[in-house]
Coordinates of C-alpha atoms in Angstrom, one line a residue:
M15 CA 101.7 129.6 65.5
I16 CA 98.6 131.7 66.1
T17 CA 98.7 135.5 66.4
I18 CA 96.1 137.6 68.3
K19 CA 95.9 141.4 68.8
G20 CA 94.3 143.3 71.6
I21 CA 94.5 145.7 74.5
L22 CA 96.3 144.6 77.7
E23 CA 93.3 145.1 80.0
R24 CA 94.8 143.8 83.3
I25 CA 98.0 142.2 84.6
T26 CA 96.7 139.6 87.1
Y27 CA 100.2 138.4 88.1
Q28 CA 103.8 139.2 87.2
N29 CA 107.0 137.7 88.6
P30 CA 109.4 140.7 89.0
D31 CA 112.5 138.6 88.5
N32 CA 111.7 136.6 85.3
H33 CA 108.7 138.6 84.0
Y34 CA 106.4 135.5 83.9
T35 CA 103.0 137.1 83.5
I36 CA 99.3 136.2 83.7
A37 CA 97.2 138.8 82.0
K38 CA 93.9 139.6 80.4
L39 CA 93.9 140.7 76.8
R40 CA 90.8 142.5 75.4
I41 CA 90.2 141.5 71.8
A42 CA 87.8 143.3 69.4
K43 CA 84.5 141.6 68.8
I44 CA 85.1 139.0 71.6
S45 CA 83.0 139.6 74.7
D46 CA 85.3 138.1 77.3
P47 CA 89.0 139.0 77.7
V48 CA 91.5 136.2 76.8
T49 CA 93.8 134.9 79.5
T50 CA 97.5 135.0 78.3
V51 CA 100.4 133.3 80.1
G52 CA 104.1 133.7 79.5
H53 CA 107.0 136.1 79.8
L54 CA 106.0 139.7 79.2
A55 CA 108.5 142.4 80.0
G56 CA 108.2 146.2 79.6
V57 CA 104.4 146.2 79.0
F58 CA 101.7 148.2 80.8
E59 CA 98.0 147.9 81.1
G60 CA 96.2 149.8 78.4
E61 CA 98.8 149.1 75.7
S62 CA 98.1 147.4 72.4
L63 CA 99.8 144.0 72.0
E64 CA 100.3 141.6 69.2
I65 CA 101.0 138.1 70.6
S66 CA 101.9 134.9 68.9
G67 CA 101.7 131.5 70.5
K68 CA 99.3 128.7 70.9
W69 CA 96.1 127.8 72.8
T70 CA 96.4 125.6 75.8
T71 CA 93.8 124.3 78.4
H72 CA 94.6 124.5 82.1
P73 CA 92.8 121.8 84.1
K74 CA 91.6 124.4 86.6
Y75 CA 91.5 127.7 84.8
G76 CA 90.4 126.6 81.4
D77 CA 91.5 128.0 78.0
Q78 CA 94.7 130.1 78.0
F79 CA 96.9 131.6 75.3
K80 CA 100.6 130.7 75.8
I81 CA 102.9 133.5 74.7
E82 CA 105.9 132.7 72.5
V83 CA 106.5 136.0 70.8
Y84 CA 105.0 139.5 71.4
K85 CA 105.4 143.1 70.4
V86 CA 103.9 146.3 71.6
I87 CA 101.9 148.3 69.0
L88 CA 102.5 152.0 69.6
P89 CA 99.5 154.2 68.7
A90 CA 99.7 156.2 65.5
S91 CA 96.7 158.4 65.7
V92 CA 96.6 161.6 67.7
A93 CA 93.8 160.3 69.9
G94 CA 95.7 157.1 70.5
I95 CA 98.9 158.9 71.4
R96 CA 97.0 161.3 73.7
K97 CA 95.5 158.4 75.6
Y98 CA 98.8 156.5 75.6
I99 CA 101.1 159.2 77.2
G100 CA 98.3 160.5 79.4
S101 CA 97.7 157.1 81.0
G102 CA 100.2 157.7 83.8
M103 CA 102.7 155.2 82.6
I104 CA 105.3 157.9 82.0
K105 CA 106.3 159.6 85.2
G106 CA 106.0 163.4 84.9
I107 CA 103.2 163.4 82.3
G108 CA 99.7 163.6 83.5
K109 CA 96.5 164.0 81.4
S110 CA 96.7 167.8 81.3
L111 CA 100.3 167.9 80.2
A112 CA 99.7 165.1 77.7
D113 CA 97.1 167.2 76.0
K114 CA 99.5 170.1 75.7
I115 CA 102.3 167.9 74.3
V116 CA 100.1 166.1 71.8
D117 CA 98.3 169.3 70.7
H118 CA 101.7 170.8 69.8
F119 CA 103.5 167.8 68.2
K120 CA 100.5 165.8 66.9
E121 CA 101.6 162.5 65.3
R122 CA 105.3 163.3 65.9
T123 CA 104.8 163.2 69.7
L124 CA 106.3 159.8 70.4
D125 CA 109.2 160.4 68.0
I126 CA 110.0 163.7 69.8
I127 CA 110.0 162.1 73.2
E128 CA 112.2 159.3 72.0
N129 CA 114.7 161.2 69.8
E130 CA 114.4 164.9 70.4
P131 CA 113.4 165.4 74.0
D132 CA 114.9 168.9 74.2
K133 CA 112.0 170.1 72.0
L134 CA 109.6 169.3 74.9
K135 CA 110.8 172.5 76.5
K136 CA 108.7 174.4 73.9
I137 CA 105.7 173.3 75.9
H138 CA 104.6 175.7 78.7
G139 CA 105.3 174.0 82.1
I140 CA 108.2 171.9 80.9
G141 CA 111.6 173.2 81.9
E142 CA 115.0 171.4 82.0
A143 CA 114.2 169.5 85.2
K144 CA 110.8 168.4 84.0
K145 CA 112.3 167.4 80.6
K146 CA 114.9 165.2 82.2
L147 CA 112.3 163.5 84.4
I148 CA 110.2 162.7 81.3
E149 CA 113.2 161.6 79.4
Q150 CA 114.4 159.3 82.2
A151 CA 111.0 157.8 82.6
W152 CA 110.6 157.2 78.9
N153 CA 114.0 155.6 78.6
K154 CA 113.4 153.4 81.6
H155 CA 110.0 152.4 80.2
H156 CA 111.3 151.6 76.7
A157 CA 114.7 150.1 77.6
V158 CA 113.2 146.8 78.5
R159 CA 111.0 146.9 75.4
R160 CA 113.9 147.6 73.1
V161 CA 115.8 144.6 74.5
M162 CA 112.8 142.3 74.1
Q163 CA 112.1 143.6 70.6
F164 CA 115.8 143.3 69.6
L165 CA 116.0 139.7 70.8
Q166 CA 112.7 138.6 69.3
E167 CA 113.7 140.0 66.0
K168 CA 116.7 137.7 66.3
A169 CA 114.3 134.8 66.8
V170 CA 115.1 134.5 70.6
G171 CA 112.0 133.2 72.5
V172 CA 110.5 135.3 75.3
Y173 CA 111.7 132.9 78.0
H174 CA 115.4 133.3 77.0
A175 CA 114.9 137.0 76.3
S176 CA 113.6 137.4 79.8
T177 CA 116.5 135.5 81.2
I178 CA 118.9 137.8 79.4
L179 CA 117.1 140.9 80.7
Q180 CA 117.0 139.5 84.2
T181 CA 120.8 138.9 84.2
Y182 CA 121.9 142.3 82.7
G183 CA 119.0 144.6 83.5
S184 CA 119.3 148.0 81.9
G185 CA 122.7 147.2 80.5
A186 CA 121.4 144.3 78.4
M187 CA 121.3 146.3 75.2
N188 CA 124.9 147.3 75.5
I189 CA 126.0 143.7 76.0
L190 CA 123.9 142.5 73.1
E191 CA 125.4 145.1 70.7
D192 CA 129.0 145.1 72.0
D193 CA 129.7 141.5 72.9
P194 CA 126.7 139.1 72.4
Y195 CA 129.0 136.1 73.1
A196 CA 129.3 137.2 76.7
I197 CA 125.9 135.8 77.1
A198 CA 127.2 132.3 76.5
K199 CA 129.7 132.7 79.4
D200 CA 127.5 134.6 81.8
I201 CA 124.3 132.6 81.3
P202 CA 124.9 128.9 81.0
Q203 CA 121.3 128.0 80.2
I204 CA 121.5 130.4 77.2
G205 CA 124.7 128.9 75.8
F206 CA 126.6 129.3 72.6
A207 CA 123.9 128.5 70.1
I208 CA 121.6 131.3 71.1
A209 CA 124.4 133.8 71.5
D210 CA 125.7 132.8 68.1
M211 CA 122.3 133.3 66.5
I212 CA 122.0 136.8 68.0
A213 CA 125.5 137.8 66.8
L214 CA 125.1 136.4 63.3
K215 CA 121.7 137.9 62.8
A216 CA 123.1 141.2 63.9
G217 CA 125.7 141.0 61.2
G218 CA 128.6 139.3 63.0
R219 CA 131.3 137.5 60.9
Q220 CA 131.7 133.8 61.0
D221 CA 135.4 134.1 61.6
D222 CA 135.2 136.8 64.2
E223 CA 137.7 135.9 67.0
S224 CA 135.2 136.5 69.7
R225 CA 132.9 133.9 68.0
L226 CA 135.8 131.4 67.7
Q227 CA 136.8 131.9 71.4
A228 CA 133.2 131.4 72.5
C229 CA 132.9 128.3 70.4
L230 CA 136.1 126.9 72.0
I231 CA 134.7 127.5 75.5
H232 CA 131.4 126.0 74.5
S233 CA 133.1 122.8 73.2
L234 CA 135.1 122.5 76.4
L235 CA 131.9 122.8 78.4
M236 CA 130.5 120.0 76.3
F237 CA 133.5 117.8 77.1
E238 CA 132.9 118.6 80.8
Q239 CA 129.2 117.6 80.6
E240 CA 130.4 114.2 79.2
G241 CA 132.7 113.8 82.3
H242 CA 136.0 115.0 80.9
V243 CA 138.2 117.6 82.5
Y244 CA 140.0 118.4 79.2
G245 CA 139.8 118.0 75.5
L246 CA 142.5 116.9 73.1
K247 CA 143.4 119.8 70.9
K248 CA 142.8 118.0 67.5
K249 CA 139.4 116.7 68.7
L250 CA 138.5 120.1 70.1
F251 CA 139.3 121.9 66.9
K252 CA 137.3 119.3 64.9
L253 CA 134.3 119.7 67.1
C254 CA 134.5 123.5 66.9
S255 CA 134.7 123.4 63.1
K256 CA 131.6 121.2 63.0
T257 CA 129.7 123.5 65.4
S258 CA 130.7 126.8 63.7
G259 CA 131.3 125.9 60.0
V260 CA 134.8 127.4 60.2
E261 CA 138.0 125.6 59.2
P262 CA 139.9 124.0 62.2
E263 CA 143.1 125.9 61.7
L264 CA 141.3 129.2 62.2
F265 CA 140.9 128.3 65.9
E266 CA 144.6 128.4 66.6
Q267 CA 144.8 132.2 67.2
A268 CA 141.6 132.2 69.2
L269 CA 143.0 129.4 71.5
E270 CA 146.2 131.3 72.0
A271 CA 144.2 134.4 73.1
L272 CA 142.2 132.3 75.6
I273 CA 145.5 130.9 77.0
D274 CA 147.0 134.4 77.3
S275 CA 143.9 135.5 79.2
D276 CA 144.1 132.4 81.5
E277 CA 140.6 131.3 80.5
V278 CA 142.0 128.0 79.4
R279 CA 145.3 126.0 80.1
D280 CA 147.2 123.7 77.8
Q281 CA 149.4 120.7 78.7
T282 CA 151.5 118.8 76.1
D283 CA 151.6 115.0 76.3
E284 CA 153.2 112.5 73.9
E285 CA 150.3 112.3 71.4
D286 CA 148.5 115.6 71.6
I287 CA 147.9 118.8 73.6
K288 CA 145.4 118.7 76.4
I289 CA 143.2 121.8 76.6
Y290 CA 141.6 122.5 80.0
L291 CA 139.1 125.2 81.2
S292 CA 141.3 126.9 83.8
R293 CA 139.0 126.1 86.7
L294 CA 139.1 122.4 85.8
Y295 CA 142.9 122.5 85.4
K296 CA 143.3 124.1 88.8
A297 CA 140.9 121.6 90.4
E298 CA 142.5 118.5 88.7
F299 CA 146.0 119.4 89.7
G300 CA 144.9 120.7 93.1
I301 CA 143.3 117.3 93.9
A302 CA 146.5 115.6 92.8
S303 CA 148.7 117.9 94.9
R304 CA 146.5 117.6 98.0
M305 CA 146.4 113.8 97.7
K306 CA 150.2 113.7 97.3
A307 CA 150.6 115.9 100.4
I308 CA 148.3 113.8 102.5
L309 CA 149.9 110.5 101.4
S310 CA 153.4 111.8 102.1
M311 CA 152.5 112.2 105.8
P312 CA 153.1 109.2 108.0
A313 CA 150.0 107.2 108.8
I314 CA 149.1 106.7 112.5
S315 CA 148.8 103.1 113.4
H316 CA 145.8 102.6 115.7
Q317 CA 147.0 99.3 117.1
I318 CA 143.8 97.4 116.7
R319 CA 144.1 93.6 116.4
K320 CA 142.0 91.4 114.2
D321 CA 140.9 89.3 117.1
Q322 CA 139.7 92.4 118.9
I323 CA 137.6 93.3 115.8
L324 CA 136.2 89.8 115.6
E325 CA 135.3 89.6 119.3
E326 CA 133.9 93.0 120.0
V327 CA 132.8 94.7 116.8
L328 CA 131.5 91.8 114.8
T329 CA 129.7 90.4 117.8
K330 CA 128.1 93.7 118.5
L331 CA 127.0 94.2 114.9
A332 CA 126.1 90.5 114.4
I333 CA 128.0 90.5 111.1
K334 CA 130.9 88.6 109.5
L335 CA 133.8 89.9 107.5
S336 CA 135.6 87.9 104.8
P337 CA 139.4 87.7 104.8
E338 CA 139.4 90.3 101.9
Q339 CA 137.2 92.6 104.0
L340 CA 139.5 92.2 107.1
S341 CA 142.4 93.1 104.8
V342 CA 140.7 96.3 103.8
V343 CA 140.1 97.1 107.5
N344 CA 143.8 96.8 108.1
N345 CA 144.6 99.0 105.1
V346 CA 142.2 101.7 106.4
L347 CA 143.8 101.6 109.8
H348 CA 147.3 102.1 108.4
E349 CA 146.8 104.3 105.3
K350 CA 145.9 108.0 105.0
I351 CA 143.6 107.5 102.0
V352 CA 141.8 104.3 100.9
V353 CA 139.5 103.7 98.0
I354 CA 137.0 100.9 98.5
T355 CA 135.5 99.5 95.3
G356 CA 133.2 96.6 94.4
G357 CA 130.0 95.9 92.7
P358 CA 126.5 95.7 94.3
G359 CA 126.4 93.0 97.0
T360 CA 130.2 92.7 97.6
G361 CA 130.0 94.0 101.2
K362 CA 131.0 97.6 100.9
T363 CA 128.2 98.8 103.2
T364 CA 128.9 96.0 105.8
L365 CA 132.5 97.1 105.8
I366 CA 131.6 100.7 106.4
R367 CA 129.4 99.7 109.4
A368 CA 132.3 97.7 110.9
L369 CA 134.8 100.5 110.3
C370 CA 132.6 103.1 112.0
E371 CA 132.3 100.9 115.0
V372 CA 136.1 100.4 115.1
F373 CA 136.7 104.1 115.0
K374 CA 134.1 104.6 117.7
M375 CA 136.1 102.3 119.9
K376 CA 139.2 104.4 119.4
N377 CA 137.2 107.6 120.2
L378 CA 137.8 109.0 116.7
K379 CA 135.4 111.5 115.2
V380 CA 133.9 110.0 112.0
V381 CA 131.9 112.1 109.5
L382 CA 129.8 110.3 106.9
S383 CA 128.9 112.0 103.7
A384 CA 127.6 111.4 100.1
P385 CA 127.2 113.5 97.0
T386 CA 123.4 113.3 96.9
G387 CA 120.6 113.5 99.5
R388 CA 119.4 110.0 98.5
A389 CA 122.8 108.4 99.0
A390 CA 123.3 110.2 102.3
R391 CA 119.9 108.9 103.6
R392 CA 120.8 105.4 102.6
L393 CA 124.2 105.7 104.3
S394 CA 122.5 106.9 107.5
E395 CA 120.0 103.9 107.3
V396 CA 122.7 101.2 107.0
T397 CA 125.1 102.7 109.5
G398 CA 122.7 104.1 112.1
K399 CA 124.7 107.3 112.0
K400 CA 123.9 110.7 110.6
A401 CA 125.2 111.3 107.1
F402 CA 125.4 114.6 105.3
T403 CA 125.4 115.7 101.6
L404 CA 128.8 117.1 100.7
H405 CA 127.2 120.5 99.9
K406 CA 125.6 120.7 103.3
L407 CA 128.7 119.5 105.1
L408 CA 130.9 122.1 103.3
G409 CA 128.4 124.9 104.0
F410 CA 127.5 125.6 100.4
D411 CA 125.8 129.0 99.8
Y412 CA 123.5 128.6 96.8
E413 CA 122.9 132.3 96.4
N414 CA 126.6 133.2 96.2
Q415 CA 127.9 129.8 94.9
T416 CA 130.5 129.7 97.7
F417 CA 131.5 127.2 100.4
D418 CA 131.9 128.1 104.0
R419 CA 134.4 125.3 104.5
N420 CA 137.8 125.7 102.8
F421 CA 141.5 125.4 103.3
A422 CA 141.4 128.2 105.8
N423 CA 138.3 126.8 107.6
P424 CA 138.6 123.0 107.4
L425 CA 136.2 120.3 108.8
E426 CA 137.0 119.2 112.3
L427 CA 137.2 115.4 112.1
D428 CA 139.5 112.4 112.4
V429 CA 138.0 110.1 109.7
F430 CA 136.1 111.3 106.6
V431 CA 133.9 108.7 104.7
V432 CA 132.5 109.6 101.3
D433 CA 130.0 107.1 99.9
E434 CA 129.4 106.9 96.2
A435 CA 132.6 108.9 95.6
S436 CA 132.5 108.1 91.9
M437 CA 129.6 110.5 91.6
V438 CA 131.6 113.5 93.0
D439 CA 132.7 115.8 90.2
T440 CA 136.1 117.4 89.9
I441 CA 135.2 120.8 91.2
L442 CA 133.4 119.4 94.3
M443 CA 136.2 116.9 95.0
Y444 CA 138.7 119.8 94.9
R445 CA 136.6 121.6 97.6

């Protein structure tokens, strides 16, 4: 990793949400400023920076320095401090007032503003109101910097540091100091490993219960990513022990605490104890409950004869159905829920086309859906009818992560067809 030092001459672009920044850095003895790209938070034009990273070449904009770690170098000399606080970056301090403050406190000026702001009232023109204005501006200016410096000292890269800052804002430092493992819960892309690194580097104990709880949640999330809705307790403890370096039996108390707080659920079977994340437990048993309720209701026979299907539907579509496919059609017409399985080329799509036409004959409202946009488009192509992704159909709000359609506001339809249903995860199926 290469390190360069210079003055932040100009911020060309900065994303206000994630602090991704394109800037010009003026380096001594180099005629042209260097273009830097990466996440820079809490920095201002005119400040001295030390940036570590690597050189890259953009196909259009040429050589750029990609930021991996950075720190602000505060001025130490009286002249540097005078220029720094008189630059306008601190609300309430202009050039004239900056001169008065620095003339009085000399090299201690920044320390006074940071740690003993009441002493600023010794300066003519600074009363209580002005002092508070300066103090608030300084704290706001340096809060972001303190978070970034704290995280980078813990070996957290600038991208993840910016993500943490974006999530918690001015409260980030309190979270980092009081409960760093909250990061793993609140920011999935950060995860346990980075939260653990922050906590341990800050002096946290390996057997701290908050660490053990976070590790349990992390391991259950790993099971979920592999397609499981629960983990067997013995296997869960073994994985947690491997991840954390802590003996398996130490996780017992942490698990009990998570159960008491309803973050996880347990269910005993003959061989072991199943441990669920509570949301997956609710979804799994909710699906079973709803399925059972639907199946307990009497099915409505639509009184459609096979010969009617053969004569009208198959002739119209110019297709043929095998005896097995005709049997499935009968099942669909007489059951509340039917799962159609089969490998590629076994006629599932042809069957769906025929069924849609049958339901149309009976004036039933059919809604076609699929879990992905690609699957929905393919379903539309083969049936000639509009198909929707499940998220669009259920009115998913990406910003708030909620669905418009729910038990209180159900879809209005007679027949619901979900293609590629094996791709639907447990949470979405519950919806």
